[in-house]
Coordinates of C-alpha atoms in Angstrom, one line a residue:
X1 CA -32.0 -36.4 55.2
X2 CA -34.0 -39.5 56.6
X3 CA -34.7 -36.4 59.7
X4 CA -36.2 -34.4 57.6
X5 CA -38.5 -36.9 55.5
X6 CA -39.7 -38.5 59.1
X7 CA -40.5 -35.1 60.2
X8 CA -42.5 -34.5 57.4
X9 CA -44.7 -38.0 57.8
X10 CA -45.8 -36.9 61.5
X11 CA -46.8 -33.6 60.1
X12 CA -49.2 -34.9 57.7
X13 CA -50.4 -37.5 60.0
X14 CA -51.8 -34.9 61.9
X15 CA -53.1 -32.7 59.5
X16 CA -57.0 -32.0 59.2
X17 CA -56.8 -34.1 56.2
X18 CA -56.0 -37.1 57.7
X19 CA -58.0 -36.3 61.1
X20 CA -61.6 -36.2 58.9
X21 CA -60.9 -39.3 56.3
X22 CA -61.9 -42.6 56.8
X23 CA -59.0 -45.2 58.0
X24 CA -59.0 -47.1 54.2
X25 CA -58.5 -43.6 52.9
X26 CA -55.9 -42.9 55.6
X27 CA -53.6 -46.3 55.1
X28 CA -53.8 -46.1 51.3
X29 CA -52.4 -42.3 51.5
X30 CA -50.0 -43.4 54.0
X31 CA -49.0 -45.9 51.7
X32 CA -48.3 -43.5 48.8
X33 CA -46.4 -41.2 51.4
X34 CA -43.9 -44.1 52.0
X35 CA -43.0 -44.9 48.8
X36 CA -42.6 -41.5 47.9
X37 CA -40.5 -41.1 50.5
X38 CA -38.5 -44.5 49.4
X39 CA -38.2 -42.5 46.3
X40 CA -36.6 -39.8 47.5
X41 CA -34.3 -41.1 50.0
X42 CA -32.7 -43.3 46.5
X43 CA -32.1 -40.0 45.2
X44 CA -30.2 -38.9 48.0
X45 CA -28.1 -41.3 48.5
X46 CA -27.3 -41.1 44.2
X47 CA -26.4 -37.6 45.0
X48 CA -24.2 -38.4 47.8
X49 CA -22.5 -41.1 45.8
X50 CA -21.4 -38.9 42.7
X51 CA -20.3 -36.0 45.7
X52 CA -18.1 -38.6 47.0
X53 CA -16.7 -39.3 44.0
X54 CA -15.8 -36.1 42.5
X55 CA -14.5 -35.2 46.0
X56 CA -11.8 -38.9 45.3
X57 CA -10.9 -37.3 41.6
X58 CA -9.8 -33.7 43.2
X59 CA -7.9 -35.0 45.8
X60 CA -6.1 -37.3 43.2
X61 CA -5.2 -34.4 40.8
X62 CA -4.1 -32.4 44.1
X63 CA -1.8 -35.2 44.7
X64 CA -0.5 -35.8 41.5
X65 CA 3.1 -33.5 40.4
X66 CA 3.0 -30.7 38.5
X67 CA 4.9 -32.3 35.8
X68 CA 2.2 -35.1 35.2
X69 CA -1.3 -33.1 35.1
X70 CA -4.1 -35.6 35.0
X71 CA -6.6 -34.3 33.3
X72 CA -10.7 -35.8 34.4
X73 CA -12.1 -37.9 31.4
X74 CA -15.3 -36.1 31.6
X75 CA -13.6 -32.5 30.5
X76 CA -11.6 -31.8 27.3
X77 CA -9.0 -29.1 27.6
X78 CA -7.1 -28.6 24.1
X79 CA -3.2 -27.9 24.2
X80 CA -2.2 -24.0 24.2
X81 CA -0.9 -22.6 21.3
X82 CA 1.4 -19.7 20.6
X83 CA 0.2 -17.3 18.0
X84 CA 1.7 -18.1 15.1
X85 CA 1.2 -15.9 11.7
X86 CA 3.5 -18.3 9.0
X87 CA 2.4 -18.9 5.8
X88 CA 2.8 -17.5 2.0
X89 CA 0.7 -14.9 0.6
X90 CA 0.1 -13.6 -2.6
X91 CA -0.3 -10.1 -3.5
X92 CA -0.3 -8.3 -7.0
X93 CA -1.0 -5.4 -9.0
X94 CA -2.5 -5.3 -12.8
X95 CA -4.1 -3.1 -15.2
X96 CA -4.8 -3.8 -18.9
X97 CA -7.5 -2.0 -21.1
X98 CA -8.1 -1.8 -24.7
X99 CA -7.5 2.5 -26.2
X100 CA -8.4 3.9 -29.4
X101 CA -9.2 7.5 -31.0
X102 CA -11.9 8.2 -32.3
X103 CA -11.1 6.9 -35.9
X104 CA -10.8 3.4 -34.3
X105 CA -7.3 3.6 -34.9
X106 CA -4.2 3.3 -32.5
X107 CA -3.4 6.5 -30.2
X108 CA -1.0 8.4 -28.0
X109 CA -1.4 7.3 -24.1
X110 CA -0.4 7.7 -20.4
X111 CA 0.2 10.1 -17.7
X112 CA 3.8 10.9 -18.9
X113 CA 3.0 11.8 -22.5
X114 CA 3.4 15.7 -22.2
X115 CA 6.6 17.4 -22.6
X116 CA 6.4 17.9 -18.8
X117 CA 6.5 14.0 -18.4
X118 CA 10.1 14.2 -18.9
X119 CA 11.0 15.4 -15.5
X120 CA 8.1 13.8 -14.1
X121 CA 5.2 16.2 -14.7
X122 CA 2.4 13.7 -14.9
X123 CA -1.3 14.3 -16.0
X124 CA -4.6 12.3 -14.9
X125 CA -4.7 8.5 -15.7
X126 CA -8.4 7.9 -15.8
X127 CA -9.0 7.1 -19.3
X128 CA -4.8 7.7 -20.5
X129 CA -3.7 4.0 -20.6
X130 CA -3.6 1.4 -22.9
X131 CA -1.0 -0.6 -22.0
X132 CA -0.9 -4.0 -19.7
X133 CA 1.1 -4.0 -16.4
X134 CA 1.1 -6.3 -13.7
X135 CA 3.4 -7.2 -10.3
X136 CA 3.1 -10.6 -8.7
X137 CA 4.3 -10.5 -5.1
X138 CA 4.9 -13.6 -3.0
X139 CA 6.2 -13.7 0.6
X140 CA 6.3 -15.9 3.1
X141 CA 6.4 -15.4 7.1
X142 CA 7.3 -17.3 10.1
X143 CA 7.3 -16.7 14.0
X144 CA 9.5 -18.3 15.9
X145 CA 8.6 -19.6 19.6
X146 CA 11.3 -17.0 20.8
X147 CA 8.7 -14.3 19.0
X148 CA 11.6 -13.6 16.5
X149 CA 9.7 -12.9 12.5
X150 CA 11.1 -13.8 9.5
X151 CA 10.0 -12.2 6.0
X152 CA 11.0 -13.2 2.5
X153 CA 9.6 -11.2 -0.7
X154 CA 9.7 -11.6 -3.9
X155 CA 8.1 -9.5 -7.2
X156 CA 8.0 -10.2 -10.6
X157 CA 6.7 -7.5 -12.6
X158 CA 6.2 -7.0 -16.6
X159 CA 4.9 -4.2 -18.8
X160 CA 3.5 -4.4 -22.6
X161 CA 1.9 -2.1 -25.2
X162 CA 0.7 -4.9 -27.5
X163 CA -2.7 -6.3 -27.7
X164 CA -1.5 -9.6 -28.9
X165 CA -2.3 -12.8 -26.0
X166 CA 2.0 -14.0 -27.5
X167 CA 4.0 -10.7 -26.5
X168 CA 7.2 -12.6 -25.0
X169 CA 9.4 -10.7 -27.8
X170 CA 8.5 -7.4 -26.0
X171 CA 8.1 -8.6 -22.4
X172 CA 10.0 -6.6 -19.9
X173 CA 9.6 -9.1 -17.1
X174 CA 12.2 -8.9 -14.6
X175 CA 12.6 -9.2 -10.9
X176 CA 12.3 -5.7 -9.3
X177 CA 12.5 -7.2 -5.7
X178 CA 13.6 -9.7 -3.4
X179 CA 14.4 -9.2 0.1
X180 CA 14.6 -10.7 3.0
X181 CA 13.9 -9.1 7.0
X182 CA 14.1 -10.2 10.4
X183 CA 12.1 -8.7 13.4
X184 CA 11.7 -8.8 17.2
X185 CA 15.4 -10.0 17.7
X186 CA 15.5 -11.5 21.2
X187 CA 19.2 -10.1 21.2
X188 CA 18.0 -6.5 20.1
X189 CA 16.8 -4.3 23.2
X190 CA 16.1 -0.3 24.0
X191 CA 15.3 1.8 20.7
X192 CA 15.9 -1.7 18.9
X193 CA 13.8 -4.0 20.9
X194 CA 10.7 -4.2 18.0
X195 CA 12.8 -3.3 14.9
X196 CA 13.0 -5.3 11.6
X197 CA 16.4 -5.5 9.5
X198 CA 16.6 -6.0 6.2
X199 CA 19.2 -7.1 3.0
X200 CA 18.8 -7.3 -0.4
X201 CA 16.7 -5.6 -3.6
X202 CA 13.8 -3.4 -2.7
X203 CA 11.0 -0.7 -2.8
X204 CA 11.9 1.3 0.6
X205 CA 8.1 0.5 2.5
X206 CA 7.3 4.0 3.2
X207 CA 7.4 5.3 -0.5
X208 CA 3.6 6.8 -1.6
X209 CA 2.2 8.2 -4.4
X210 CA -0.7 10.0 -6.0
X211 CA -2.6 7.5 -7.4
X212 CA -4.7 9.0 -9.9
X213 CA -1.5 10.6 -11.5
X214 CA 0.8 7.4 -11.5
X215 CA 3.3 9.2 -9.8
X216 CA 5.4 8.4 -6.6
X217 CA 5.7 11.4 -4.1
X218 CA 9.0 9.8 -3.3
X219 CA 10.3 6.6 -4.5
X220 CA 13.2 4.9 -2.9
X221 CA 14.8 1.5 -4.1
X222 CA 17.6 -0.3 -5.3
X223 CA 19.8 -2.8 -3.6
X224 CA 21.3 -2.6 -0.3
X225 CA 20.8 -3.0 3.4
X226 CA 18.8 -1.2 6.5
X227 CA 16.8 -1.2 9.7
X228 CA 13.1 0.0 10.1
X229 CA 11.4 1.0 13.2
X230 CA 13.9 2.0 15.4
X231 CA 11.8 3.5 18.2
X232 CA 12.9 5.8 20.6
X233 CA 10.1 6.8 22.4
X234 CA 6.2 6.4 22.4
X235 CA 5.6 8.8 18.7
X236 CA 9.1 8.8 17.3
X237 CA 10.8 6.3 15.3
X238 CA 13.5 5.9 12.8
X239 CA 14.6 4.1 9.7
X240 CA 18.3 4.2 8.3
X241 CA 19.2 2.6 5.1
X242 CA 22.2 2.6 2.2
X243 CA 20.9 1.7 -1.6
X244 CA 23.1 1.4 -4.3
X245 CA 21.8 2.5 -7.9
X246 CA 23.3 2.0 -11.1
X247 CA 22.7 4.7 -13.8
X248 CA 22.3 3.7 -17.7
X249 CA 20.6 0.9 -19.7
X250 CA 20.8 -2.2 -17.5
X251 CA 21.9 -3.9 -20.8
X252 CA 25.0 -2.1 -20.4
X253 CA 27.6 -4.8 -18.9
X254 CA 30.0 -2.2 -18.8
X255 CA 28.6 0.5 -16.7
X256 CA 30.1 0.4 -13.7
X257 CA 29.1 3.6 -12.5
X258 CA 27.6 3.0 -9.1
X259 CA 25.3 5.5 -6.9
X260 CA 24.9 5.0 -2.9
X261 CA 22.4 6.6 -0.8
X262 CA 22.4 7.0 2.3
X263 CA 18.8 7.5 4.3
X264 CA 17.5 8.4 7.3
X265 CA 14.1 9.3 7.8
X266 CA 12.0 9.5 10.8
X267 CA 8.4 9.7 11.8
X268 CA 6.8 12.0 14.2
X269 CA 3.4 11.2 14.9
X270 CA 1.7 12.2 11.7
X271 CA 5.2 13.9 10.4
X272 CA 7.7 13.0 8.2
X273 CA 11.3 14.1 8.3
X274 CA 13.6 12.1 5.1
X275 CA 16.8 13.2 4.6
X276 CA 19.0 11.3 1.7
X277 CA 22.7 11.8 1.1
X278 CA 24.3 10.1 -2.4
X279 CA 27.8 9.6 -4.3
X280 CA 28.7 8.4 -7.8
X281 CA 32.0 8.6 -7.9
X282 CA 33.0 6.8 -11.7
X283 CA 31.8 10.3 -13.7
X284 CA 34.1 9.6 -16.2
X285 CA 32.0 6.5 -17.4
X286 CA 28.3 7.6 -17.3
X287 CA 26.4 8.3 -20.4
X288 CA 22.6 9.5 -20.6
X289 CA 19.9 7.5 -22.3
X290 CA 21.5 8.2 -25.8
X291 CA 25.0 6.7 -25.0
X292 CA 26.6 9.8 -25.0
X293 CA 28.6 10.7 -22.4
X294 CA 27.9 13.0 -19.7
X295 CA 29.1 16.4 -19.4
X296 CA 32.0 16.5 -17.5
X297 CA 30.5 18.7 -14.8
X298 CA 27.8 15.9 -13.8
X299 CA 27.6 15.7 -10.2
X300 CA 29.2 13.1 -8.4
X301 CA 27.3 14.1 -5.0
X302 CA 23.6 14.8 -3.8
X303 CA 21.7 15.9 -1.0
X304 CA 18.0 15.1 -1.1
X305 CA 15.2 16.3 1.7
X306 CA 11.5 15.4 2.2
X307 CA 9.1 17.1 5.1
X308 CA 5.5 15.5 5.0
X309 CA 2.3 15.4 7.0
X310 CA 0.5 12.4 7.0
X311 CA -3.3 13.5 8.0
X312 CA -6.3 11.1 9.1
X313 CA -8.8 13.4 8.0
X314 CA -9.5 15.8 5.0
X315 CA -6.8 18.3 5.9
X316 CA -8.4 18.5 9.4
X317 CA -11.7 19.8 7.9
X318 CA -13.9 16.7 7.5
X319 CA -13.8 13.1 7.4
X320 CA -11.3 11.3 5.1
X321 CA -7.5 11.7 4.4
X322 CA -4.9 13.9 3.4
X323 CA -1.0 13.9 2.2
X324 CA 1.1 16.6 1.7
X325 CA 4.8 16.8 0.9
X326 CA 8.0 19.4 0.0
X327 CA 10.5 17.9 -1.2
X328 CA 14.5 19.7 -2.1
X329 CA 17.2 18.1 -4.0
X330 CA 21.1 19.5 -5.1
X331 CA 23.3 17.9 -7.7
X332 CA 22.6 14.2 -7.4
X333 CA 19.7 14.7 -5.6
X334 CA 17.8 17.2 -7.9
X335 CA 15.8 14.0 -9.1
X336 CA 13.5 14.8 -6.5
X337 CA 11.3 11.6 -6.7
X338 CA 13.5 8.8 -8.2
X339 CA 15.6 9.4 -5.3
X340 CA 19.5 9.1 -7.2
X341 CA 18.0 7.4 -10.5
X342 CA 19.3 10.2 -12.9
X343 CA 23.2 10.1 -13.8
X344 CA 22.6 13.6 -15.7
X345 CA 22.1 16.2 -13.3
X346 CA 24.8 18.9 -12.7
X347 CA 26.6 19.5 -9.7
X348 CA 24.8 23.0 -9.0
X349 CA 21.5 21.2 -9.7
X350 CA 18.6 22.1 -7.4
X351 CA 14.9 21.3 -7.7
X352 CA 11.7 21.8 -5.7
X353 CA 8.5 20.1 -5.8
X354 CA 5.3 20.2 -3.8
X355 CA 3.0 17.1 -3.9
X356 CA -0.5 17.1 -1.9
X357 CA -3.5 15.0 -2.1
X358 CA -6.8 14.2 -0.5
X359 CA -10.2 12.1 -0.2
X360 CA -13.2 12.8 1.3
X361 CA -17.1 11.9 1.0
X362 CA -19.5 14.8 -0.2
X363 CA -23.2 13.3 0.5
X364 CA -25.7 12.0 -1.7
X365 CA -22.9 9.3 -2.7
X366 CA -20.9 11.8 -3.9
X367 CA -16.8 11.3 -3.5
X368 CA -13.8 13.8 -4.1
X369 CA -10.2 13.2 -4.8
X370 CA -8.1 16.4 -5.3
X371 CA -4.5 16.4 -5.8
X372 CA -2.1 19.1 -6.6
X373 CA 1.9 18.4 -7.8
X374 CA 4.2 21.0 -8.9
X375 CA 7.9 21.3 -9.7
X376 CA 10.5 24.2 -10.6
X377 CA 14.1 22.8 -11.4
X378 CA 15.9 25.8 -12.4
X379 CA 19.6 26.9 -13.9
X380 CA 21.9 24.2 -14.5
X381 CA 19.5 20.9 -14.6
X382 CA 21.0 19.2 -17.4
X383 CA 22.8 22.3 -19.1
X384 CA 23.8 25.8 -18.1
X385 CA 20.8 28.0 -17.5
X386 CA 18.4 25.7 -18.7
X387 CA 14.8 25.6 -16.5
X388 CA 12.2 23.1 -16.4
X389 CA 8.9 24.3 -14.5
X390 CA 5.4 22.6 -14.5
X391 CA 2.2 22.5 -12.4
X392 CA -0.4 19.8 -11.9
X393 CA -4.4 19.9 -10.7
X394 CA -6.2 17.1 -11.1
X395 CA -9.4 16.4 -9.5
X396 CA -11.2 12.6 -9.3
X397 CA -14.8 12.5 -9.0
X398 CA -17.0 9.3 -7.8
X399 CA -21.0 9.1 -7.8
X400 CA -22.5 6.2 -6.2
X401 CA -25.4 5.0 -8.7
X402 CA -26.1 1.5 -7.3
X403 CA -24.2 -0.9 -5.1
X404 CA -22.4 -2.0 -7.7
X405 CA -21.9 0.7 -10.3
X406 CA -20.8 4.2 -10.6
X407 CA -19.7 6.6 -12.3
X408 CA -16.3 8.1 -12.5
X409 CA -14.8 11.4 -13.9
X410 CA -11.7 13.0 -14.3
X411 CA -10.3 16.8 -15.1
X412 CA -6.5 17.5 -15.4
X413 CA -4.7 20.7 -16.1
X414 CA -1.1 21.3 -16.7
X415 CA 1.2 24.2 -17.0
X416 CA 4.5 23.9 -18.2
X417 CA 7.3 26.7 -19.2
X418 CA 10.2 24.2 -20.2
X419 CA 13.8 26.0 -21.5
X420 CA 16.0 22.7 -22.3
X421 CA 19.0 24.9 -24.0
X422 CA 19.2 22.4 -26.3
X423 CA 19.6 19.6 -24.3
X424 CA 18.8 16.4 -26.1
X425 CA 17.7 18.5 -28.9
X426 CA 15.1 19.9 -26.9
X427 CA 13.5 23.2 -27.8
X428 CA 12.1 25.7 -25.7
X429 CA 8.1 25.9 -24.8
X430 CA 5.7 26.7 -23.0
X431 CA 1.7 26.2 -22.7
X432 CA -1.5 24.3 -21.2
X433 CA -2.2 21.1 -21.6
X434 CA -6.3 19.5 -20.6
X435 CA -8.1 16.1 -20.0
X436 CA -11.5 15.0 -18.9
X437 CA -12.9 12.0 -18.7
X438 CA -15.8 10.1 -18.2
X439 CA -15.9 6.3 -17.0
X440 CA -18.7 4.2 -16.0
X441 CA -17.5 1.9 -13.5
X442 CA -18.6 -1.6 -12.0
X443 CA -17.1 -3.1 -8.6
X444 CA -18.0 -5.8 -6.0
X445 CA -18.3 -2.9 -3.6
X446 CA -16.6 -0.3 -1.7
X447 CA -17.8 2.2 -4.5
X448 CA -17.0 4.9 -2.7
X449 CA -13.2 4.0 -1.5
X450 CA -11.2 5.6 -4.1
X451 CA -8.7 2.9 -2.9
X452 CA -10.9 -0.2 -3.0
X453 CA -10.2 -2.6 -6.5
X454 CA -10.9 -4.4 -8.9
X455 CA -12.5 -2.1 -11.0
X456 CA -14.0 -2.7 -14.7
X457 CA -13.9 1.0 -16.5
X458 CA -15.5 1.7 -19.8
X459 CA -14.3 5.2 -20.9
X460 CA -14.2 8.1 -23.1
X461 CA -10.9 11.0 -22.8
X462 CA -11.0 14.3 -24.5
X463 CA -7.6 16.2 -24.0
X464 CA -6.4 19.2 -25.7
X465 CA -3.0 21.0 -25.7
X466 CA -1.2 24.9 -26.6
X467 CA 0.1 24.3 -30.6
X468 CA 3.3 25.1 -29.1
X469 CA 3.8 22.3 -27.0
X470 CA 3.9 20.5 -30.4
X471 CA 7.6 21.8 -31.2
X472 CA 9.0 20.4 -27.9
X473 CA 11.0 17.1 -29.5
X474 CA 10.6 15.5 -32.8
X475 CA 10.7 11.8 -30.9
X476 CA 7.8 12.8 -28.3
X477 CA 4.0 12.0 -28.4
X478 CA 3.1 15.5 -29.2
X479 CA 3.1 16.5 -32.5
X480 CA 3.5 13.4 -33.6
X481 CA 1.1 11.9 -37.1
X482 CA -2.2 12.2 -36.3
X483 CA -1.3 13.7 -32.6
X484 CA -1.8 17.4 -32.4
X485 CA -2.9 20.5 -30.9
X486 CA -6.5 21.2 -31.6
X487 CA -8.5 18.2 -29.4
X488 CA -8.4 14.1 -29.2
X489 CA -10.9 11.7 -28.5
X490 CA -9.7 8.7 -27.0
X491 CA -12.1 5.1 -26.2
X492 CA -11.8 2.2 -24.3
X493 CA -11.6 -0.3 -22.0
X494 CA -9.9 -1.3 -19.2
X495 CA -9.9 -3.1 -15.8
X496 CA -7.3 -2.0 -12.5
X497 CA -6.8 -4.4 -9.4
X498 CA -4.6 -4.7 -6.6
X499 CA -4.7 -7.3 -3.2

């Protein structure tokens, strides 16, 4: 360094500059030259001091074990942490809304209220309840540092028809799950290695429904025991379970009449494969909803079959989503959706039903939600040659208006050509029954996600049904005072969330 700057003084000692001054001129400049070069030889030997030092502090960490890292003051290095996802969350569902006809007087409501609703044949919802419902769900989950999860759940869930804020006379709360899991077993390798095991009271997790009906494709549940995600290779996995079900009122502290199903269902890329087997042994002791006991030729087994395609897109068309379903059930099993729930059905029992749905956007803030559901249960349901058919359309429209309000319609046709042969007093009918409504809507946004809540709905229903459906059962909604064929007008309020 002190080279260099005494290289540099000759050089301008030479120079022209210096040649032609005078020699005050040339002694003051070389004056200035020397202390700048004073100046910059301090610098230097700063620099060289802080090299040396940091040079000190990496041969000390090099020295120091690996069990003792020594960490320079000068640098902050926080400790590492393992991902950890534990905690408790909080999930629900509600609705509650305010219905009257057009008298301003109470009315009939809800997607099961046709004849058809019996053996699940339900109509569009929009507009169709006026009742309050809610689930609270609260779980909590830990990771362990060996990766293993843990998972406990818990719902409460109630239902009410009165308006009053004091309803615990008529509350239905109960406990509809609690269940506990356990994933990513260190001890579980191959087809096991990433599965989650599971004990206690439960909605099976890959149930779905149609939404806008209120009606499960498939439901599973009860109390038992199972494994989830049992993957064998890349696309297919498997989930095995056994429920057990008990049919009757719940009040009833002696029914012992037990039903146990057996599942296995398994997922193919975008496919569905469910197969169910069930047995109620304890015939003897069942009665229907009535208290009257079952025919002696109730089945006391049940076979029960689901194939689905689960689609990313609008049936492959367009952008947006798609389900469809066929579903097959014999003797305990012909309760296609509520998978063993029905004590009733006959050993030769056999029922089909097709279930398919989609969403998709149609410009200019325009949305569509069709959905089709159909069922044909025939000879021997409930009696000998009875038949209970029925068809569903329903269609859910959206339009965008501003970011925060829109408006939402509904249309819903059903068929039905029920033959009871006087089961339950039933009668034979058949006939249409309609519903359109129309419901401004306000939301915090996603107004066009048919699937994105809360929602706050005003609304007006107009439905309409064949006179004939009005002879189906004196204790139904149809026919009912003030409840027949010939066009209702039903008003209200209501507001739907879920998190």
């Amino acid at each position: 360094m002190k080279k260099h700057l005494l290289s540099c003084a000759i050089l301008l000692a030479c120079s022209p500059v210096f040649a032609a001054g005078n020699t005050d001129s040339i002694e003051a400049r070389l004056a200035a030259l020397e202390k700048r070069l004073q100046d910059a030889e301090t610098r230097a030997q700063k620099a060289e001091s802080r090299a040396a030092a940091t040079e000190q502090q990496v041969q000390q960490l090099a020295a120091t074990p690996a069990t003792q890292p020594v960490v320079p003051q000068t640098v902050s290095v926080p400790p590492e942490k393992k991902a950890d996802n534990s905690g408790f969350e909080f999930h629900g569902y509600a609705r509650s809304g305010l219905l009257m006809n057009d008298a301003a007087s109470g009315s009939k409501s809800g997607p099961y209220l046709t004849p058809a609703g019996e053996t699940g044949g339900s109509v569009g919802r929009l507009g169709n309840e006026g009742d309050t419902y809610v689930e609270t769900v609260f779980e909590h989950k830990k990771t362990l540092e060996s990766g293993a999860t843990t998972r406990f759940k818990v719902m409460l869930a109630d239902g009410q028809k009165t308006y009053n804020d004091w309803s615990a006379n008529s509350s239905d709360l109960n406990v509809r799950q609690v269940v506990a899991e356990l994933g990513n077993l260190p001890d579980f390798t191959g087809p096991l290695k990433h599965s989650t095991v599971w004990a206690g009271k439960r909605f099976d997790r890959d149930n779905f429904d149609i939404h806008w009906l209120d009606s499960d494709v498939v439901f599973l549940g009860g109390t038992g025991g199972g494994i989830y995600d049992v993957k064998w290779n890349d696309t297919l996995r498997s989930n095995f379970s056994l429920y057990g079900r008990n049919f009757g009122e719940m009040e009833d502290i002696d029914n012992n009449v037990q039903n146990y199903i057996l599942t296995m269902n398994h997922f193919a890329g975008p496919f569905q494969l469910m197969v169910s087997g069930m047995r109620a042994k304890d015939n003897d002791d069942r009665r229907d909803n009535n208290g009257d006991l079952i025919h002696a030729s109730a089945a006391s087994h049940g076979v029960h079959v689901l194939a689905g395609l689960h689609n990313d897109s609008f049936w492959g068309l367009r952008e947006g989503t798609a389900k469809i379903a066929l579903l097959y059930g014999h003797g305990l099993g012909a309760e296609v959706k509520g998978i063993g729930s029905d004590g009733a059905l006959r050993s030769d029992a056999d029922t089909w039903r097709l279930a398919a749905y989609g969403t998709t956007p149609l410009g200019n803030g325009w949305h569509i939600a069709p959905s089709v559901m159909a069922q044909g249960s025939k000879d021997d349901r409930y009696a000998r040659g009875d038949s209970y058919e029925w068809v569903t359309l329903n269609t859910r429209l959206i339009k965008e208006v501003t970011q925060n309000f829109a408006l939402a319609f509904e249309g819903t046709y059903q068929y039905m050509d029920l033959k009871p042969e006087g089961y339950k007093d039933r009668n034979a009918v058949n006939g249409s029954f309609y519903k359109l409504t129309f419901a401004p809507t306000l939301k915090a946004g996603g107004l066009g996600d048919f699937f994105s809540r809360p929602e706050l709905r005003l609304f007006a229903t107009w439905m309409d049904w064949s006179s004939r459906l009005d002879n189906y059962a004196s204790d139904d909604a149809f026919g009912g005072s003030g409840f027949n064929a010939g066009g209702e007008w039903n008003f209200g309020v209501q507001m739907e969330t879920w998190f």
